[in-house]
Amino acid sequence: MNITTNLEKLKKVISLAEKITGKNNDLPILSSLLLETEKGLLKISATNLELGIILKIGAKIEKNGKIAVPAKIINNFINNFNFINKIQLKSDEKFLNISSNNNKTKIKIISNDDFPIIPQTKKEFLFKIKADILREIINKLNISVSNQDTRLEFTGVNIIFKDNYLELASTDSFRLSKIIIDLNNKEKGSNYKEIIEKKETLIIPFNTLLEINRIIDNNCKEIEFITDQNQIFIKFDNDILLTSRLINGKYPDYSQIIPQKFNTKVNIDKNSLLQAIRLALVFNNKGELNLKIDNKKNQLIINSQEQEIGENKTILEADIQGDNQDIVFNSKYLLDGISVVDSDIVNLKIIDSDKPIIITESNNKKNNFEYILMPIKK
Amino acid sequence: MGIFKSKNQQKLNKEDLWKAVLGEIESTVSEAQFVTWFKGTSIIKIENHIAFINVAHGFAKEWLENKFNGQILKALNKYHPEIKNIQCLIDSSKKNITTTKKIDAVVAPKNNSKQATHKNDFFVNYDKNNNLFLNHNFSNLNPRYTFENFIIGENNQLAHAACLSVTENLGTTYNPLFIYGGVGLGKTHLLQAVGNKILENNSLEKKVYYTSSEDFTNEIITSIQNKTIENVKNKYKQVDLLIIDDIQFISGKEITQDIFFHIFNFLYQINKQIIISSDRSPKNISVLEERLRSRFEGGMIVDISLPDLETRIAILKSKIEEKNFFLKDNLIEYIAQNIQSNIRELEGILNKIIAISQLKKINPNLDFIKSILKENINNQKKKGITHKHIIKVLADFYGINENDFFTKTRKKRIAFPRQIGMYLMKTELNASFPWIGDFFGGRDHSTAIHGYEKIKQQLQDDEKLQDDLNYIKDLLYSKK
């Protein structure tokens, strides 16, 4: 192989690819990147057998070729290599040679016979999501996703397909994030109808979403999702293809636990509420706080106490409709939900002290976010 | 049984073929490669000269179809020359996942939140006072137990059929369904399989709740303390299928029985299904209120007895397959012949064999199996029970004085337990007849022989005695 390409672009793709290599694996080939020329482009592939990625960048190709190099080495090297804008990659039988005026580098090539074939698909996209929407929702889903693989389905994000929207949810069984993404007709593939009819759902590993988030850059406008035989293919408009396994399993029917009727509705300033919760966190080792609603005085009171430490109480003005309330929450869970809210005013919808409460945004139009949290029973 | 076997036969053929192929490939690739690409693969079907192979993920599909296709095809053709091509399908079966509990969703963190976030067995030991879950189909079931992995033999055919029929006609045909049998024979498996099946078919409409009578009792006790007994009652009254395991532990607990009676009556009257299991028949549960007993007897009562040899072999084979292990048929048969008492013990022995053989990296042979079984059988017999212990348990069970055994009296009330004693000393302690005779107040050895023979004879057709004796043995070996 003998090619010349843009250094900055190469840096970016190599570091993206390096993230998806296998570590500590019995198959050493997984810790390498596969570099090959294809139709006038440089194609870089990496996989850890959970995820696979194929990235392509433009290059001036003198001689075609296909080599595998240790991912970590080439990533560390390229990212610190700043001598020139255009970089030449030239391989012989044993080494990948990179040189500039004052620097000569040889990286040992690994046999690429065993490099896995990254699955691809010929199918059409199932749905598309705008890059900026995807970026926005990832944090909101992140807070509720479980990181324990005792229940594999909880480590992913569940997608339910509806006529004009997608419903995404993540839960660790203590709280649940639910997001609605509207789809227009252009954003639905021709097979979208079929999946609604079959009532199919998908569980995408959360790691895959994190990877998507990492890949999205300013040039990226729209992301295509394609499903094929228990795999999902994610196509970016900057010539990147990500392949991931889907999680096998049945997601719990969470629709049943989302309350519809409430006794109390509260509108409150997000930042002052956050501050009150952070203060309360200091004064309870168990991480619990007490939230009281006083509808006469239109006050929301947060307090926490610990005999050994002391106590803390914050009284906030709030817009309150409905009954008084007195509820105990896990402070961190409450904090998580409120901190991802994307508006200045937070809405709380409450039934009573042992039913789930719902936290929503006040400008709840963009992506219909709901955070459902169980209180701690007294 | 017939259908069951022939299905298995057909499956074996495909399996053997694939085993042969894997054997051949294994020798040509590295272990890591083999595990990565071939783990969990199998032949699904052979159709139109194409062998369809089940693989774990897309990468394996690409690899097998593009890199190993020649090698696989060559190996396949040795046995099935008609196969012209292979095609891989990615495994999308949900059953491979260890946790597919279909229900529950958001639950309250426990009071100690640090603990709550670290502990996932929370799903199992959920807060029982929280009736929110019941409203949302929280069933307490373990999804591992299904009808598919239940092995049917003569010993449990009827129970299995009754359970299946219940899943089809919930609350109408056999209500209540009462299943009894010794420990480790699969009662819980069947019970849970019914629940899982119902949830699988109508997870949204039907509420299923599984509990053991012990948990039930604890729940009642807590609710009495918290004065929330009405909530508990209401919670149970909402279910469509109530499964209570090991009901015998309810015996003697009056308030629990009373509350259970109310729940039972309520559900029964509105045709909700109730399934109950116990280690003995309703007749033999001591200290059970008569009104409950008669209600249990009013439905369908089926028993699960000890599995016969063929069933034990089938069970072993399925467990071995489940654990991805291999044992020769003669070894399996040897184990099945020697472990007769219960299925849990069979599984225990198998686990031990697998663990030791993997630890020591040896291929199990007959001597190895024998040595493990020997240990186990010895352990079991000599659990430290003595003739004194037998006397004590019998005296308790029959409500007589320990000294009565050694008197000259021939009253039936004493003589019969004495004969049981003689029988047990022979079977469990392997004592000699002269010794037994002498032990029971200086009797002749022929008296001991007579006692033993009489019980043995009676056991053959007296079901009540069989039940009693099983229970006595349980007592003997469980409580020291």
mmCIF file of N, CA, C and O in Angstrom, chain B residues 275-329:
data_model
loop_
_atom_site.group_PDB
_atom_site.id
_atom_site.type_symbol
_atom_site.label_atom_id
_atom_site.label_comp_id
_atom_site.label_asym_id
_atom_site.label_seq_id
_atom_site.Cartn_x
_atom_site.Cartn_y
_atom_site.Cartn_z
ATOM 1 N N ILE B 275 -53.315 -22.701 42.262
ATOM 2 C CA ILE B 275 -52.498 -23.905 42.189
ATOM 3 C C ILE B 275 -51.684 -24.002 43.476
ATOM 4 O O ILE B 275 -51.104 -23.010 43.934
ATOM 5 N N ILE B 276 -51.669 -25.178 44.050
ATOM 6 C CA ILE B 276 -51.015 -25.351 45.336
ATOM 7 C C ILE B 276 -50.094 -26.561 45.255
ATOM 8 O O ILE B 276 -50.408 -27.544 44.596
ATOM 9 N N SER B 277 -48.958 -26.458 45.909
ATOM 10 C CA SER B 277 -48.117 -27.644 45.976
ATOM 11 C C SER B 277 -47.790 -27.949 47.422
ATOM 12 O O SER B 277 -47.856 -27.090 48.295
ATOM 13 N N SER B 278 -47.443 -29.195 47.646
ATOM 14 C CA SER B 278 -47.115 -29.611 48.999
ATOM 15 C C SER B 278 -46.245 -30.853 48.905
ATOM 16 O O SER B 278 -46.152 -31.477 47.852
ATOM 17 N N ASP B 279 -45.578 -31.188 49.993
ATOM 18 C CA ASP B 279 -44.777 -32.404 49.939
ATOM 19 C C ASP B 279 -45.591 -33.632 50.328
ATOM 20 O O ASP B 279 -45.089 -34.731 50.327
ATOM 21 N N ARG B 280 -46.835 -33.440 50.717
ATOM 22 C CA ARG B 280 -47.690 -34.605 50.981
ATOM 23 C C ARG B 280 -49.132 -34.260 50.615
ATOM 24 O O ARG B 280 -49.444 -33.089 50.392
ATOM 25 N N SER B 281 -49.966 -35.269 50.594
ATOM 26 C CA SER B 281 -51.344 -35.020 50.178
ATOM 27 C C SER B 281 -52.072 -34.232 51.271
ATOM 28 O O SER B 281 -51.657 -34.247 52.420
ATOM 29 N N PRO B 282 -53.176 -33.570 50.918
ATOM 30 C CA PRO B 282 -53.880 -32.726 51.892
ATOM 31 C C PRO B 282 -54.241 -33.500 53.161
ATOM 32 O O PRO B 282 -54.204 -32.952 54.248
ATOM 33 N N LYS B 283 -54.560 -34.775 52.972
ATOM 34 C CA LYS B 283 -54.902 -35.613 54.126
ATOM 35 C C LYS B 283 -53.787 -35.627 55.148
ATOM 36 O O LYS B 283 -54.021 -35.678 56.335
ATOM 37 N N ASN B 284 -52.572 -35.628 54.666
ATOM 38 C CA ASN B 284 -51.446 -35.838 55.561
ATOM 39 C C ASN B 284 -50.800 -34.572 56.088
ATOM 40 O O ASN B 284 -49.780 -34.634 56.750
ATOM 41 N N ILE B 285 -51.355 -33.436 55.743
ATOM 42 C CA ILE B 285 -50.805 -32.218 56.327
ATOM 43 C C ILE B 285 -51.383 -32.089 57.723
ATOM 44 O O ILE B 285 -52.598 -31.933 57.885
ATOM 45 N N SER B 286 -50.520 -32.177 58.694
ATOM 46 C CA SER B 286 -51.035 -32.131 60.060
ATOM 47 C C SER B 286 -51.410 -30.700 60.399
ATOM 48 O O SER B 286 -50.898 -29.746 59.816
ATOM 49 N N VAL B 287 -52.267 -30.537 61.344
ATOM 50 C CA VAL B 287 -52.721 -29.233 61.797
ATOM 51 C C VAL B 287 -53.154 -28.323 60.651
ATOM 52 O O VAL B 287 -52.713 -27.181 60.553
ATOM 53 N N LEU B 288 -53.978 -28.875 59.784
ATOM 54 C CA LEU B 288 -54.547 -28.038 58.730
ATOM 55 C C LEU B 288 -56.050 -27.978 59.008
ATOM 56 O O LEU B 288 -56.681 -28.990 59.265
ATOM 57 N N GLU B 289 -56.573 -26.783 58.941
ATOM 58 C CA GLU B 289 -57.989 -26.655 59.239
ATOM 59 C C GLU B 289 -58.824 -27.500 58.290
ATOM 60 O O GLU B 289 -58.540 -27.549 57.095
ATOM 61 N N GLU B 290 -59.864 -28.095 58.840
ATOM 62 C CA GLU B 290 -60.668 -29.016 58.061
ATOM 63 C C GLU B 290 -61.265 -28.329 56.827
ATOM 64 O O GLU B 290 -61.281 -28.879 55.731
ATOM 65 N N ARG B 291 -61.716 -27.078 57.011
ATOM 66 C CA ARG B 291 -62.370 -26.393 55.878
ATOM 67 C C ARG B 291 -61.385 -26.177 54.730
ATOM 68 O O ARG B 291 -61.735 -26.232 53.566
ATOM 69 N N LEU B 292 -60.096 -25.965 55.070
ATOM 70 C CA LEU B 292 -59.101 -25.822 54.008
ATOM 71 C C LEU B 292 -58.847 -27.160 53.348
ATOM 72 O O LEU B 292 -58.791 -27.274 52.121
ATOM 73 N N ARG B 293 -58.704 -28.171 54.196
ATOM 74 C CA ARG B 293 -58.420 -29.505 53.675
ATOM 75 C C ARG B 293 -59.495 -29.918 52.678
ATOM 76 O O ARG B 293 -59.194 -30.346 51.568
ATOM 77 N N SER B 294 -60.746 -29.718 53.049
ATOM 78 C CA SER B 294 -61.808 -30.183 52.168
ATOM 79 C C SER B 294 -61.811 -29.366 50.875
ATOM 80 O O SER B 294 -62.150 -29.860 49.814
ATOM 81 N N ARG B 295 -61.409 -28.102 50.982
ATOM 82 C CA ARG B 295 -61.360 -27.303 49.758
ATOM 83 C C ARG B 295 -60.244 -27.766 48.819
ATOM 84 O O ARG B 295 -60.405 -27.810 47.618
ATOM 85 N N PHE B 296 -59.113 -28.102 49.425
ATOM 86 C CA PHE B 296 -58.010 -28.607 48.595
ATOM 87 C C PHE B 296 -58.439 -29.880 47.888
ATOM 88 O O PHE B 296 -58.110 -30.122 46.735
ATOM 89 N N GLU B 297 -59.173 -30.694 48.627
ATOM 90 C CA GLU B 297 -59.558 -31.987 48.057
ATOM 91 C C GLU B 297 -60.669 -31.848 47.031
ATOM 92 O O GLU B 297 -60.934 -32.754 46.282
ATOM 93 N N GLY B 298 -61.306 -30.670 47.015
ATOM 94 C CA GLY B 298 -62.411 -30.467 46.092
ATOM 95 C C GLY B 298 -61.979 -30.272 44.650
ATOM 96 O O GLY B 298 -62.776 -30.394 43.735
ATOM 97 N N GLY B 299 -60.709 -29.974 44.448
ATOM 98 C CA GLY B 299 -60.250 -29.765 43.072
ATOM 99 C C GLY B 299 -59.566 -31.000 42.551
ATOM 100 O O GLY B 299 -59.966 -32.117 42.838
ATOM 101 N N MET B 300 -58.543 -30.769 41.780
ATOM 102 C CA MET B 300 -57.794 -31.880 41.194
ATOM 103 C C MET B 300 -56.560 -32.111 42.053
ATOM 104 O O MET B 300 -55.821 -31.167 42.336
ATOM 105 N N ILE B 301 -56.339 -33.355 42.461
ATOM 106 C CA ILE B 301 -55.129 -33.663 43.213
ATOM 107 C C ILE B 301 -54.266 -34.603 42.388
ATOM 108 O O ILE B 301 -54.723 -35.642 41.943
ATOM 109 N N VAL B 302 -53.057 -34.206 42.118
ATOM 110 C CA VAL B 302 -52.156 -35.112 41.387
ATOM 111 C C VAL B 302 -50.852 -35.229 42.158
ATOM 112 O O VAL B 302 -50.455 -34.310 42.866
ATOM 113 N N ASP B 303 -50.206 -36.364 42.010
ATOM 114 C CA ASP B 303 -48.926 -36.495 42.701
ATOM 115 C C ASP B 303 -47.797 -36.682 41.699
ATOM 116 O O ASP B 303 -48.005 -37.089 40.554
ATOM 117 N N ILE B 304 -46.625 -36.309 42.139
ATOM 118 C CA ILE B 304 -45.420 -36.567 41.367
ATOM 119 C C ILE B 304 -44.629 -37.567 42.172
ATOM 120 O O ILE B 304 -44.323 -37.322 43.336
ATOM 121 N N SER B 305 -44.323 -38.707 41.565
ATOM 122 C CA SER B 305 -43.575 -39.695 42.330
ATOM 123 C C SER B 305 -42.129 -39.691 41.867
ATOM 124 O O SER B 305 -41.727 -38.863 41.050
ATOM 125 N N LEU B 306 -41.371 -40.628 42.378
ATOM 126 C CA LEU B 306 -39.956 -40.667 42.001
ATOM 127 C C LEU B 306 -39.824 -41.005 40.521
ATOM 128 O O LEU B 306 -40.571 -41.842 40.012
ATOM 129 N N PRO B 307 -38.891 -40.375 39.833
ATOM 130 C CA PRO B 307 -38.745 -40.652 38.403
ATOM 131 C C PRO B 307 -38.185 -42.051 38.169
ATOM 132 O O PRO B 307 -37.365 -42.527 38.958
ATOM 133 N N ASP B 308 -38.640 -42.696 37.102
ATOM 134 C CA ASP B 308 -38.071 -44.000 36.787
ATOM 135 C C ASP B 308 -36.729 -43.827 36.080
ATOM 136 O O ASP B 308 -36.315 -42.718 35.773
ATOM 137 N N LEU B 309 -36.082 -44.941 35.835
ATOM 138 C CA LEU B 309 -34.723 -44.892 35.297
ATOM 139 C C LEU B 309 -34.643 -44.113 33.993
ATOM 140 O O LEU B 309 -33.800 -43.236 33.823
ATOM 141 N N GLU B 310 -35.583 -44.399 33.067
ATOM 142 C CA GLU B 310 -35.524 -43.717 31.769
ATOM 143 C C GLU B 310 -35.663 -42.211 31.934
ATOM 144 O O GLU B 310 -34.991 -41.433 31.279
ATOM 145 N N THR B 311 -36.578 -41.840 32.825
ATOM 146 C CA THR B 311 -36.782 -40.403 33.028
ATOM 147 C C THR B 311 -35.524 -39.780 33.617
ATOM 148 O O THR B 311 -35.117 -38.685 33.228
ATOM 149 N N ARG B 312 -34.916 -40.492 34.550
ATOM 150 C CA ARG B 312 -33.697 -39.938 35.161
ATOM 151 C C ARG B 312 -32.609 -39.758 34.104
ATOM 152 O O ARG B 312 -31.885 -38.772 34.085
ATOM 153 N N ILE B 313 -32.527 -40.731 33.198
ATOM 154 C CA ILE B 313 -31.527 -40.617 32.137
ATOM 155 C C ILE B 313 -31.833 -39.404 31.254
ATOM 156 O O ILE B 313 -30.968 -38.602 30.934
ATOM 157 N N ALA B 314 -33.125 -39.277 30.906
ATOM 158 C CA ALA B 314 -33.511 -38.145 30.053
ATOM 159 C C ALA B 314 -33.196 -36.821 30.736
ATOM 160 O O ALA B 314 -32.715 -35.878 30.111
ATOM 161 N N ILE B 315 -33.451 -36.770 32.044
ATOM 162 C CA ILE B 315 -33.178 -35.536 32.786
ATOM 163 C C ILE B 315 -31.687 -35.234 32.763
ATOM 164 O O ILE B 315 -31.256 -34.124 32.453
ATOM 165 N N LEU B 316 -30.902 -36.263 33.047
ATOM 166 C CA LEU B 316 -29.446 -36.060 33.051
ATOM 167 C C LEU B 316 -28.981 -35.548 31.697
ATOM 168 O O LEU B 316 -28.195 -34.614 31.600
ATOM 169 N N LYS B 317 -29.494 -36.169 30.645
ATOM 170 C CA LYS B 317 -29.050 -35.772 29.302
ATOM 171 C C LYS B 317 -29.388 -34.317 29.027
ATOM 172 O O LYS B 317 -28.583 -33.576 28.471
ATOM 173 N N SER B 318 -30.588 -33.926 29.434
ATOM 174 C CA SER B 318 -30.956 -32.540 29.134
ATOM 175 C C SER B 318 -30.132 -31.562 29.965
ATOM 176 O O SER B 318 -29.741 -30.503 29.494
ATOM 177 N N LYS B 319 -29.838 -31.943 31.210
ATOM 178 C CA LYS B 319 -29.006 -31.065 32.048
ATOM 179 C C LYS B 319 -27.596 -30.961 31.463
ATOM 180 O O LYS B 319 -26.988 -29.896 31.470
ATOM 181 N N ILE B 320 -27.098 -32.089 30.978
ATOM 182 C CA ILE B 320 -25.738 -32.094 30.423
ATOM 183 C C ILE B 320 -25.672 -31.177 29.211
ATOM 184 O O ILE B 320 -24.746 -30.397 29.048
ATOM 185 N N GLU B 321 -26.720 -31.259 28.425
ATOM 186 C CA GLU B 321 -26.753 -30.413 27.234
ATOM 187 C C GLU B 321 -26.818 -28.940 27.622
ATOM 188 O O GLU B 321 -26.096 -28.103 27.092
ATOM 189 N N GLU B 322 -27.637 -28.690 28.613
ATOM 190 C CA GLU B 322 -27.795 -27.322 29.106
ATOM 191 C C GLU B 322 -26.462 -26.763 29.587
ATOM 192 O O GLU B 322 -26.179 -25.583 29.435
ATOM 193 N N LYS B 323 -25.658 -27.609 30.165
ATOM 194 C CA LYS B 323 -24.397 -27.135 30.736
ATOM 195 C C LYS B 323 -23.230 -27.282 29.756
ATOM 196 O O LYS B 323 -22.068 -27.130 30.149
ATOM 197 N N ASN B 324 -23.548 -27.626 28.515
ATOM 198 C CA ASN B 324 -22.496 -27.762 27.510
ATOM 199 C C ASN B 324 -21.402 -28.729 27.910
ATOM 200 O O ASN B 324 -20.220 -28.462 27.766
ATOM 201 N N PHE B 325 -21.792 -29.855 28.427
ATOM 202 C CA PHE B 325 -20.831 -30.830 28.889
ATOM 203 C C PHE B 325 -21.052 -32.107 28.097
ATOM 204 O O PHE B 325 -22.010 -32.233 27.340
ATOM 205 N N PHE B 326 -20.111 -33.046 28.234
ATOM 206 C CA PHE B 326 -20.324 -34.301 27.531
ATOM 207 C C PHE B 326 -20.036 -35.481 28.437
ATOM 208 O O PHE B 326 -19.031 -35.500 29.142
ATOM 209 N N LEU B 327 -20.934 -36.455 28.468
ATOM 210 C CA LEU B 327 -20.715 -37.674 29.235
ATOM 211 C C LEU B 327 -21.161 -38.843 28.373
ATOM 212 O O LEU B 327 -22.170 -38.760 27.678
ATOM 213 N N LYS B 328 -20.407 -39.923 28.466
ATOM 214 C CA LYS B 328 -20.790 -41.100 27.684
ATOM 215 C C LYS B 328 -22.077 -41.705 28.221
ATOM 216 O O LYS B 328 -22.372 -41.597 29.415
ATOM 217 N N ASP B 329 -22.824 -42.368 27.319
ATOM 218 C CA ASP B 329 -24.122 -42.889 27.704
ATOM 219 C C ASP B 329 -24.047 -43.871 28.862
ATOM 220 O O ASP B 329 -24.895 -43.857 29.755
#
